[in-house]
């Protein structure tokens, strides 16, 4: 590890050699085009009295809109109990102010924990929206204990597969049995904005909200902005075959932070997270994978982030399974323990991380947490990482293991050991100050 002062020109030279500073063009996702026409569910027999089951009536409205080539399916004020429904292309599923779409409870949900269908579903669709100032309530608390029951299954609240031109806007989503939003299958042009998502944290002593991810999006051209999220698992995550993602101006509470992985096969690239706050989040930034599920993850930028009372401000690691089953506590991982992790052959699913920028980040860490961890693999080091104006106060040091070309520029990692006293093994790190 080297520590030295540098001139502005020398600093620019360091930045110029870091490919993570390459500016990538970002394409704003295309929004859905929804035909005119309104299909109010009450005209198809729906009753918003919180008692009547409205699955058939709401599906009839959706089918009518689909058969007409699209339109707005309107849920008016009231509480509408409903089972699984299927959306179609060209539909805006709109919840008016005062509207509550209530998922059938566990004891009445089709398929139960054996084979439940997700709540709002669609595949191979285009131009679809879920909008309005109303709420979707998953009544998920009775489902959550089944996260720990082998073979049990739980429905996802919104599950879209291989779709394009998607908008989820302004709605409130709460207490999903499992994930709240799951968009997968190489979907494209996805916008999630102004959405509030709530579930209990996974640490809740009475009703832990296990696996209640807020927003899981795998695909291309993704925008997540102006959302307010507090859940029991990832606040955002994406898997392989994901690129060109902008996450901005979001407020995060409980949860596992803004994540990538654990499955990254097919690669993840061009992700920017900017102007977000984290309060009480377990992790702020989390990038995770392992040897059986990895891919090349690169061109990541994390900018202008404020974190308070988090456990891990920055967590990047390629040992997801080993961590779960062997190491248990990443907060207590030492350089000596990390150095014993065995090397392996590089294969197609070896996780690789490179070209990552952390800039203008301020964080305070909960007691028992650590300043951060960047941990690659002996056979595939994390490479080309810049921490610029990163200021973290924590009780345990920042660990950098199996990593090369890591630079701390005008940053202060403050722990009881001192300033920028890092825990290192097999790491090439430069500390640069003005």
GROMACS .gro file of C-alpha atoms in nm:
model
  434
    1UNK     CA    1   0.000   0.000   0.000
    2UNK     CA    2   0.136   0.339  -0.097
    3UNK     CA    3   0.044   0.675   0.047
    4UNK     CA    4   0.150   0.995  -0.123
    5UNK     CA    5   0.045   1.346  -0.219
    6UNK     CA    6  -0.024   1.419  -0.581
    7UNK     CA    7  -0.071   1.720  -0.798
    8UNK     CA    8  -0.394   1.783  -0.987
    9UNK     CA    9  -0.229   1.661  -1.308
   10UNK     CA   10  -0.116   1.341  -1.142
   11UNK     CA   11  -0.467   1.288  -1.007
   12UNK     CA   12  -0.610   1.335  -1.355
   13UNK     CA   13  -0.365   1.077  -1.482
   14UNK     CA   14  -0.491   0.829  -1.225
   15UNK     CA   15  -0.851   0.896  -1.329
   16UNK     CA   16  -0.764   0.868  -1.694
   17UNK     CA   17  -0.622   0.521  -1.644
   18UNK     CA   18  -0.936   0.405  -1.462
   19UNK     CA   19  -1.175   0.285  -1.729
   20UNK     CA   20  -1.459   0.306  -1.478
   21UNK     CA   21  -1.461   0.680  -1.553
   22UNK     CA   22  -1.557   0.619  -1.914
   23UNK     CA   23  -1.880   0.805  -1.984
   24UNK     CA   24  -2.145   0.571  -2.121
   25UNK     CA   25  -2.443   0.697  -2.315
   26UNK     CA   26  -2.766   0.640  -2.125
   27UNK     CA   27  -3.086   0.593  -2.321
   28UNK     CA   28  -3.405   0.696  -2.142
   29UNK     CA   29  -3.644   0.400  -2.148
   30UNK     CA   30  -3.933   0.421  -2.388
   31UNK     CA   31  -4.261   0.472  -2.205
   32UNK     CA   32  -4.567   0.264  -2.293
   33UNK     CA   33  -4.819   0.394  -2.542
   34UNK     CA   34  -5.169   0.323  -2.408
   35UNK     CA   35  -5.473   0.350  -2.637
   36UNK     CA   36  -5.774   0.552  -2.531
   37UNK     CA   37  -6.065   0.373  -2.370
   38UNK     CA   38  -6.161   0.314  -2.008
   39UNK     CA   39  -6.266  -0.015  -1.853
   40UNK     CA   40  -6.388   0.043  -1.496
   41UNK     CA   41  -6.389  -0.287  -1.311
   42UNK     CA   42  -6.720  -0.210  -1.141
   43UNK     CA   43  -6.884  -0.226  -1.484
   44UNK     CA   44  -6.778  -0.591  -1.496
   45UNK     CA   45  -6.919  -0.678  -1.155
   46UNK     CA   46  -6.637  -0.587  -0.916
   47UNK     CA   47  -6.744  -0.481  -0.566
   48UNK     CA   48  -6.505  -0.283  -0.346
   49UNK     CA   49  -6.638  -0.391  -0.008
   50UNK     CA   50  -6.323  -0.582   0.107
   51UNK     CA   51  -6.535  -0.901   0.124
   52UNK     CA   52  -6.643  -1.003  -0.226
   53UNK     CA   53  -6.387  -1.192  -0.434
   54UNK     CA   54  -6.337  -0.998  -0.757
   55UNK     CA   55  -6.093  -1.214  -0.953
   56UNK     CA   56  -6.333  -1.296  -1.237
   57UNK     CA   57  -6.468  -0.941  -1.264
   58UNK     CA   58  -6.126  -0.775  -1.275
   59UNK     CA   59  -5.997  -1.033  -1.520
   60UNK     CA   60  -6.302  -0.970  -1.738
   61UNK     CA   61  -6.216  -0.598  -1.749
   62UNK     CA   62  -5.854  -0.679  -1.837
   63UNK     CA   63  -5.965  -0.921  -2.110
   64UNK     CA   64  -6.206  -0.664  -2.255
   65UNK     CA   65  -5.928  -0.404  -2.271
   66UNK     CA   66  -5.690  -0.658  -2.424
   67UNK     CA   67  -5.946  -0.759  -2.687
   68UNK     CA   68  -5.998  -0.391  -2.771
   69UNK     CA   69  -5.626  -0.345  -2.835
   70UNK     CA   70  -5.560  -0.182  -2.499
   71UNK     CA   71  -5.682   0.095  -2.274
   72UNK     CA   72  -5.702   0.189  -1.908
   73UNK     CA   73  -5.845  -0.065  -1.664
   74UNK     CA   74  -5.957   0.143  -1.369
   75UNK     CA   75  -5.981   0.036  -1.005
   76UNK     CA   76  -6.194   0.304  -0.833
   77UNK     CA   77  -6.191   0.391  -0.464
   78UNK     CA   78  -6.276   0.092  -0.246
   79UNK     CA   79  -6.112  -0.228  -0.127
   80UNK     CA   80  -6.120  -0.500  -0.392
   81UNK     CA   81  -6.029  -0.853  -0.286
   82UNK     CA   82  -5.874  -1.044  -0.575
   83UNK     CA   83  -5.681  -1.355  -0.678
   84UNK     CA   84  -5.424  -1.396  -0.958
   85UNK     CA   85  -5.488  -1.188  -1.271
   86UNK     CA   86  -5.315  -1.156  -1.611
   87UNK     CA   87  -5.241  -0.829  -1.786
   88UNK     CA   88  -5.215  -0.778  -2.165
   89UNK     CA   89  -5.027  -0.548  -2.402
   90UNK     CA   90  -5.146  -0.191  -2.430
   91UNK     CA   91  -5.306  -0.181  -2.084
   92UNK     CA   92  -5.267   0.075  -1.808
   93UNK     CA   93  -5.384  -0.094  -1.486
   94UNK     CA   94  -5.475   0.218  -1.289
   95UNK     CA   95  -5.559   0.240  -0.920
   96UNK     CA   96  -5.745   0.558  -0.828
   97UNK     CA   97  -5.690   0.746  -0.504
   98UNK     CA   98  -5.851   0.544  -0.226
   99UNK     CA   99  -5.835   0.220  -0.424
  100UNK     CA  100  -5.689  -0.086  -0.249
  101UNK     CA  101  -5.633  -0.406  -0.445
  102UNK     CA  102  -5.614  -0.675  -0.179
  103UNK     CA  103  -5.457  -1.010  -0.259
  104UNK     CA  104  -5.658  -1.308  -0.140
  105UNK     CA  105  -5.526  -1.430   0.195
  106UNK     CA  106  -5.312  -1.740   0.222
  107UNK     CA  107  -5.598  -1.970   0.322
  108UNK     CA  108  -5.798  -1.868   0.012
  109UNK     CA  109  -5.520  -1.814  -0.240
  110UNK     CA  110  -5.530  -2.060  -0.534
  111UNK     CA  111  -5.252  -2.317  -0.503
  112UNK     CA  112  -5.165  -2.221  -0.146
  113UNK     CA  113  -4.798  -2.280  -0.070
  114UNK     CA  114  -4.782  -2.577  -0.310
  115UNK     CA  115  -4.826  -2.406  -0.647
  116UNK     CA  116  -4.942  -2.044  -0.622
  117UNK     CA  117  -4.952  -1.829  -0.932
  118UNK     CA  118  -4.806  -1.482  -0.896
  119UNK     CA  119  -5.062  -1.206  -0.850
  120UNK     CA  120  -5.029  -0.971  -1.151
  121UNK     CA  121  -4.855  -1.152  -1.436
  122UNK     CA  122  -4.768  -1.107  -1.801
  123UNK     CA  123  -4.516  -1.245  -2.047
  124UNK     CA  124  -4.393  -1.138  -2.391
  125UNK     CA  125  -4.596  -0.817  -2.367
  126UNK     CA  126  -4.533  -0.457  -2.469
  127UNK     CA  127  -4.664  -0.118  -2.360
  128UNK     CA  128  -4.798  -0.193  -2.014
  129UNK     CA  129  -4.839   0.025  -1.707
  130UNK     CA  130  -4.942  -0.009  -1.344
  131UNK     CA  131  -5.017   0.337  -1.217
  132UNK     CA  132  -5.218   0.562  -0.988
  133UNK     CA  133  -5.210   0.672  -0.626
  134UNK     CA  134  -5.387   0.362  -0.494
  135UNK     CA  135  -5.239   0.062  -0.315
  136UNK     CA  136  -5.178  -0.308  -0.371
  137UNK     CA  137  -5.170  -0.498  -0.041
  138UNK     CA  138  -5.033  -0.853  -0.051
  139UNK     CA  139  -5.148  -0.959   0.298
  140UNK     CA  140  -4.812  -1.127   0.312
  141UNK     CA  141  -4.748  -1.173   0.685
  142UNK     CA  142  -4.893  -1.528   0.703
  143UNK     CA  143  -4.683  -1.624   0.399
  144UNK     CA  144  -4.348  -1.503   0.529
  145UNK     CA  145  -4.267  -1.796   0.764
  146UNK     CA  146  -4.280  -2.029   0.461
  147UNK     CA  147  -3.954  -1.873   0.341
  148UNK     CA  148  -3.791  -2.119   0.581
  149UNK     CA  149  -4.002  -2.422   0.484
  150UNK     CA  150  -3.836  -2.646   0.221
  151UNK     CA  151  -4.051  -2.686  -0.090
  152UNK     CA  152  -4.300  -2.415   0.003
  153UNK     CA  153  -4.371  -2.146  -0.256
  154UNK     CA  154  -4.503  -1.792  -0.236
  155UNK     CA  155  -4.655  -1.565  -0.501
  156UNK     CA  156  -4.483  -1.254  -0.636
  157UNK     CA  157  -4.697  -0.941  -0.639
  158UNK     CA  158  -4.602  -0.814  -0.988
  159UNK     CA  159  -4.422  -1.061  -1.215
  160UNK     CA  160  -4.345  -0.966  -1.576
  161UNK     CA  161  -4.138  -1.183  -1.809
  162UNK     CA  162  -3.975  -1.076  -2.136
  163UNK     CA  163  -4.177  -0.756  -2.167
  164UNK     CA  164  -4.093  -0.413  -2.308
  165UNK     CA  165  -4.202  -0.053  -2.253
  166UNK     CA  166  -4.306  -0.101  -1.891
  167UNK     CA  167  -4.411   0.173  -1.650
  168UNK     CA  168  -4.485   0.127  -1.279
  169UNK     CA  169  -4.568   0.468  -1.137
  170UNK     CA  170  -4.688   0.630  -0.811
  171UNK     CA  171  -4.859   0.324  -0.662
  172UNK     CA  172  -4.798   0.196  -0.311
  173UNK     CA  173  -4.705  -0.171  -0.279
  174UNK     CA  174  -4.707  -0.331   0.064
  175UNK     CA  175  -4.658  -0.668   0.234
  176UNK     CA  176  -4.612  -0.888  -0.070
  177UNK     CA  177  -4.593  -1.261   0.012
  178UNK     CA  178  -4.256  -1.261  -0.168
  179UNK     CA  179  -4.102  -1.010  -0.414
  180UNK     CA  180  -4.304  -0.694  -0.481
  181UNK     CA  181  -4.178  -0.628  -0.835
  182UNK     CA  182  -3.996  -0.891  -1.041
  183UNK     CA  183  -3.922  -0.809  -1.405
  184UNK     CA  184  -3.706  -1.066  -1.580
  185UNK     CA  185  -3.642  -1.258  -1.901
  186UNK     CA  186  -3.434  -0.989  -2.072
  187UNK     CA  187  -3.707  -0.729  -2.055
  188UNK     CA  188  -3.633  -0.381  -2.189
  189UNK     CA  189  -3.731  -0.018  -2.141
  190UNK     CA  190  -3.847  -0.036  -1.781
  191UNK     CA  191  -3.940   0.268  -1.573
  192UNK     CA  192  -4.027   0.251  -1.202
  193UNK     CA  193  -4.088   0.593  -1.054
  194UNK     CA  194  -4.260   0.753  -0.758
  195UNK     CA  195  -4.341   0.412  -0.609
  196UNK     CA  196  -4.361   0.346  -0.234
  197UNK     CA  197  -4.283  -0.010  -0.124
  198UNK     CA  198  -4.316  -0.137   0.232
  199UNK     CA  199  -4.262  -0.465   0.419
  200UNK     CA  200  -4.118  -0.562   0.756
  201UNK     CA  201  -3.740  -0.594   0.780
  202UNK     CA  202  -3.597  -0.945   0.785
  203UNK     CA  203  -3.475  -0.869   1.138
  204UNK     CA  204  -3.825  -0.805   1.271
  205UNK     CA  205  -3.853  -1.020   1.587
  206UNK     CA  206  -4.222  -1.104   1.534
  207UNK     CA  207  -4.298  -1.102   1.160
  208UNK     CA  208  -3.974  -1.093   0.961
  209UNK     CA  209  -4.033  -1.005   0.596
  210UNK     CA  210  -3.802  -1.263   0.440
  211UNK     CA  211  -3.739  -1.231   0.063
  212UNK     CA  212  -3.973  -0.936   0.020
  213UNK     CA  213  -3.750  -0.773  -0.242
  214UNK     CA  214  -3.879  -0.435  -0.352
  215UNK     CA  215  -3.770  -0.409  -0.714
  216UNK     CA  216  -3.591  -0.684  -0.904
  217UNK     CA  217  -3.528  -0.589  -1.266
  218UNK     CA  218  -3.319  -0.785  -1.513
  219UNK     CA  219  -3.295  -0.639  -1.862
  220UNK     CA  220  -3.182  -0.336  -2.060
  221UNK     CA  221  -3.263   0.034  -2.035
  222UNK     CA  222  -3.395   0.060  -1.681
  223UNK     CA  223  -3.481   0.371  -1.479
  224UNK     CA  224  -3.574   0.362  -1.109
  225UNK     CA  225  -3.633   0.710  -0.968
  226UNK     CA  226  -3.804   0.900  -0.687
  227UNK     CA  227  -3.906   0.583  -0.502
  228UNK     CA  228  -3.934   0.529  -0.126
  229UNK     CA  229  -3.844   0.175  -0.024
  230UNK     CA  230  -3.821  -0.017   0.304
  231UNK     CA  231  -3.846  -0.397   0.290
  232UNK     CA  232  -3.704  -0.724   0.421
  233UNK     CA  233  -3.457  -0.804   0.142
  234UNK     CA  234  -3.298  -0.632  -0.158
  235UNK     CA  235  -3.426  -0.279  -0.210
  236UNK     CA  236  -3.319  -0.320  -0.571
  237UNK     CA  237  -3.140  -0.602  -0.744
  238UNK     CA  238  -3.063  -0.726  -1.092
  239UNK     CA  239  -2.910  -1.040  -1.239
  240UNK     CA  240  -2.718  -1.132  -1.551
  241UNK     CA  241  -2.804  -0.995  -1.895
  242UNK     CA  242  -2.861  -0.650  -1.742
  243UNK     CA  243  -2.721  -0.322  -1.874
  244UNK     CA  244  -2.786   0.050  -1.893
  245UNK     CA  245  -2.954   0.108  -1.557
  246UNK     CA  246  -3.001   0.442  -1.381
  247UNK     CA  247  -3.112   0.444  -1.016
  248UNK     CA  248  -3.161   0.798  -0.888
  249UNK     CA  249  -3.322   1.012  -0.618
  250UNK     CA  250  -3.453   0.719  -0.415
  251UNK     CA  251  -3.492   0.693  -0.039
  252UNK     CA  252  -3.403   0.355   0.112
  253UNK     CA  253  -3.483   0.235   0.463
  254UNK     CA  254  -3.477  -0.126   0.580
  255UNK     CA  255  -3.348  -0.385   0.337
  256UNK     CA  256  -3.034  -0.525   0.181
  257UNK     CA  257  -2.957  -0.216  -0.022
  258UNK     CA  258  -2.904  -0.162  -0.393
  259UNK     CA  259  -2.771  -0.497  -0.509
  260UNK     CA  260  -2.636  -0.686  -0.805
  261UNK     CA  261  -2.659  -1.066  -0.805
  262UNK     CA  262  -2.625  -1.323  -0.683
  263UNK     CA  263  -2.681  -1.469  -1.030
  264UNK     CA  264  -2.471  -1.263  -1.274
  265UNK     CA  265  -2.420  -1.513  -1.558
  266UNK     CA  266  -2.454  -1.324  -1.885
  267UNK     CA  267  -2.296  -1.015  -1.735
  268UNK     CA  268  -2.402  -0.685  -1.579
  269UNK     CA  269  -2.276  -0.349  -1.705
  270UNK     CA  270  -2.334   0.025  -1.716
  271UNK     CA  271  -2.512   0.070  -1.383
  272UNK     CA  272  -2.530   0.417  -1.225
  273UNK     CA  273  -2.666   0.483  -0.876
  274UNK     CA  274  -2.678   0.854  -0.795
  275UNK     CA  275  -2.832   1.095  -0.542
  276UNK     CA  276  -2.986   0.833  -0.311
  277UNK     CA  277  -3.012   0.812   0.069
  278UNK     CA  278  -2.994   0.505   0.290
  279UNK     CA  279  -3.105   0.500   0.654
  280UNK     CA  280  -3.096   0.182   0.862
  281UNK     CA  281  -3.025  -0.029   0.555
  282UNK     CA  282  -2.823  -0.346   0.612
  283UNK     CA  283  -2.606  -0.280   0.310
  284UNK     CA  284  -2.591   0.036   0.106
  285UNK     CA  285  -2.422  -0.103  -0.204
  286UNK     CA  286  -2.404  -0.480  -0.243
  287UNK     CA  287  -2.251  -0.680  -0.528
  288UNK     CA  288  -2.261  -1.055  -0.474
  289UNK     CA  289  -2.203  -1.376  -0.668
  290UNK     CA  290  -2.015  -1.705  -0.650
  291UNK     CA  291  -1.829  -1.953  -0.867
  292UNK     CA  292  -2.141  -2.141  -0.980
  293UNK     CA  293  -2.341  -1.836  -1.091
  294UNK     CA  294  -2.102  -1.559  -1.188
  295UNK     CA  295  -2.044  -1.338  -1.490
  296UNK     CA  296  -1.853  -1.024  -1.583
  297UNK     CA  297  -1.980  -0.723  -1.385
  298UNK     CA  298  -1.827  -0.390  -1.486
  299UNK     CA  299  -1.873  -0.019  -1.551
  300UNK     CA  300  -2.050   0.060  -1.226
  301UNK     CA  301  -2.081   0.409  -1.079
  302UNK     CA  302  -2.208   0.498  -0.731
  303UNK     CA  303  -2.227   0.875  -0.689
  304UNK     CA  304  -2.350   1.126  -0.430
  305UNK     CA  305  -2.487   0.882  -0.174
  306UNK     CA  306  -2.566   0.948   0.192
  307UNK     CA  307  -2.587   0.656   0.436
  308UNK     CA  308  -2.669   0.661   0.805
  309UNK     CA  309  -2.685   0.375   1.055
  310UNK     CA  310  -2.603   0.106   0.798
  311UNK     CA  311  -2.419  -0.222   0.862
  312UNK     CA  312  -2.214  -0.232   0.540
  313UNK     CA  313  -2.189   0.084   0.330
  314UNK     CA  314  -2.002  -0.100   0.053
  315UNK     CA  315  -2.002  -0.479   0.013
  316UNK     CA  316  -1.852  -0.643  -0.295
  317UNK     CA  317  -1.777  -1.014  -0.281
  318UNK     CA  318  -1.750  -1.326  -0.493
  319UNK     CA  319  -1.804  -1.580  -0.215
  320UNK     CA  320  -2.181  -1.572  -0.169
  321UNK     CA  321  -2.233  -1.942  -0.092
  322UNK     CA  322  -1.923  -1.966   0.122
  323UNK     CA  323  -2.033  -1.662   0.316
  324UNK     CA  324  -2.375  -1.810   0.382
  325UNK     CA  325  -2.253  -2.154   0.479
  326UNK     CA  326  -1.895  -2.115   0.605
  327UNK     CA  327  -1.790  -1.767   0.708
  328UNK     CA  328  -2.129  -1.658   0.845
  329UNK     CA  329  -2.023  -1.310   0.950
  330UNK     CA  330  -1.860  -1.086   0.693
  331UNK     CA  331  -1.837  -0.816   0.959
  332UNK     CA  332  -1.583  -1.031   1.144
  333UNK     CA  333  -1.390  -1.153   0.841
  334UNK     CA  334  -1.017  -1.090   0.878
  335UNK     CA  335  -0.735  -1.074   0.626
  336UNK     CA  336  -0.593  -1.391   0.780
  337UNK     CA  337  -0.916  -1.584   0.726
  338UNK     CA  338  -0.966  -1.445   0.374
  339UNK     CA  339  -0.613  -1.548   0.278
  340UNK     CA  340  -0.700  -1.914   0.344
  341UNK     CA  341  -0.979  -1.918   0.086
  342UNK     CA  342  -0.865  -2.169  -0.181
  343UNK     CA  343  -0.811  -2.082  -0.544
  344UNK     CA  344  -0.999  -2.255  -0.824
  345UNK     CA  345  -0.985  -2.281  -1.201
  346UNK     CA  346  -1.137  -1.993  -1.397
  347UNK     CA  347  -1.451  -2.112  -1.576
  348UNK     CA  348  -1.737  -1.947  -1.762
  349UNK     CA  349  -1.925  -1.876  -1.440
  350UNK     CA  350  -1.638  -1.739  -1.237
  351UNK     CA  351  -1.754  -1.396  -1.112
  352UNK     CA  352  -1.543  -1.103  -1.224
  353UNK     CA  353  -1.577  -0.742  -1.107
  354UNK     CA  354  -1.397  -0.444  -1.257
  355UNK     CA  355  -1.418  -0.073  -1.335
  356UNK     CA  356  -1.614   0.044  -1.031
  357UNK     CA  357  -1.633   0.403  -0.912
  358UNK     CA  358  -1.751   0.512  -0.567
  359UNK     CA  359  -1.761   0.892  -0.546
  360UNK     CA  360  -1.887   1.145  -0.292
  361UNK     CA  361  -2.025   0.892  -0.045
  362UNK     CA  362  -2.074   0.962   0.325
  363UNK     CA  363  -2.167   0.684   0.568
  364UNK     CA  364  -2.200   0.612   0.938
  365UNK     CA  365  -2.207   0.249   1.045
  366UNK     CA  366  -2.409   0.073   1.314
  367UNK     CA  367  -2.220  -0.076   1.611
  368UNK     CA  368  -2.090  -0.416   1.505
  369UNK     CA  369  -2.076  -0.324   1.136
  370UNK     CA  370  -1.771  -0.252   0.931
  371UNK     CA  371  -1.661   0.023   0.696
  372UNK     CA  372  -1.681  -0.200   0.392
  373UNK     CA  373  -1.549  -0.504   0.213
  374UNK     CA  374  -1.417  -0.564  -0.138
  375UNK     CA  375  -1.334  -0.935  -0.168
  376UNK     CA  376  -1.262  -1.102  -0.498
  377UNK     CA  377  -1.140  -1.454  -0.560
  378UNK     CA  378  -0.778  -1.573  -0.564
  379UNK     CA  379  -0.822  -1.671  -0.930
  380UNK     CA  380  -1.024  -1.361  -1.027
  381UNK     CA  381  -0.933  -1.046  -0.840
  382UNK     CA  382  -1.158  -0.743  -0.827
  383UNK     CA  383  -0.985  -0.482  -1.042
  384UNK     CA  384  -0.987  -0.111  -1.126
  385UNK     CA  385  -1.177   0.030  -0.830
  386UNK     CA  386  -1.175   0.398  -0.731
  387UNK     CA  387  -1.307   0.536  -0.402
  388UNK     CA  388  -1.308   0.914  -0.443
  389UNK     CA  389  -1.422   1.142  -0.161
  390UNK     CA  390  -1.562   0.847   0.032
  391UNK     CA  391  -1.598   0.924   0.403
  392UNK     CA  392  -1.702   0.640   0.632
  393UNK     CA  393  -1.705   0.618   1.011
  394UNK     CA  394  -1.722   0.263   1.149
  395UNK     CA  395  -1.611   0.041   1.433
  396UNK     CA  396  -1.440  -0.217   1.209
  397UNK     CA  397  -1.197  -0.165   0.923
  398UNK     CA  398  -1.254  -0.167   0.549
  399UNK     CA  399  -1.131  -0.499   0.410
  400UNK     CA  400  -0.978  -0.528   0.064
  401UNK     CA  401  -0.893  -0.887  -0.026
  402UNK     CA  402  -0.798  -1.038  -0.361
  403UNK     CA  403  -0.811  -0.706  -0.545
  404UNK     CA  404  -0.580  -0.503  -0.766
  405UNK     CA  405  -0.557  -0.144  -0.888
  406UNK     CA  406  -0.768  -0.002  -0.606
  407UNK     CA  407  -0.733   0.371  -0.536
  408UNK     CA  408  -0.859   0.577  -0.243
  409UNK     CA  409  -0.859   0.941  -0.352
  410UNK     CA  410  -0.928   1.214  -0.096
  411UNK     CA  411  -1.116   0.962   0.116
  412UNK     CA  412  -1.132   0.905   0.491
  413UNK     CA  413  -1.216   0.565   0.635
  414UNK     CA  414  -1.227   0.636   1.007
  415UNK     CA  415  -1.216   0.345   1.256
  416UNK     CA  416  -1.069   0.303   1.607
  417UNK     CA  417  -0.744   0.195   1.435
  418UNK     CA  418  -0.713   0.539   1.274
  419UNK     CA  419  -0.776   0.696   0.933
  420UNK     CA  420  -0.748   0.474   0.625
  421UNK     CA  421  -0.613   0.182   0.828
  422UNK     CA  422  -0.732  -0.090   0.595
  423UNK     CA  423  -0.739  -0.467   0.632
  424UNK     CA  424  -0.553  -0.612   0.332
  425UNK     CA  425  -0.452  -0.941   0.179
  426UNK     CA  426  -0.346  -0.998  -0.182
  427UNK     CA  427  -0.441  -0.638  -0.252
  428UNK     CA  428  -0.285  -0.359  -0.455
  429UNK     CA  429  -0.406  -0.032  -0.305
  430UNK     CA  430  -0.301   0.331  -0.343
  431UNK     CA  431  -0.409   0.606  -0.104
  432UNK     CA  432  -0.395   0.948  -0.267
  433UNK     CA  433  -0.459   1.276  -0.086
  434UNK     CA  434  -0.441   1.636  -0.204
   0.00000   0.00000   0.00000
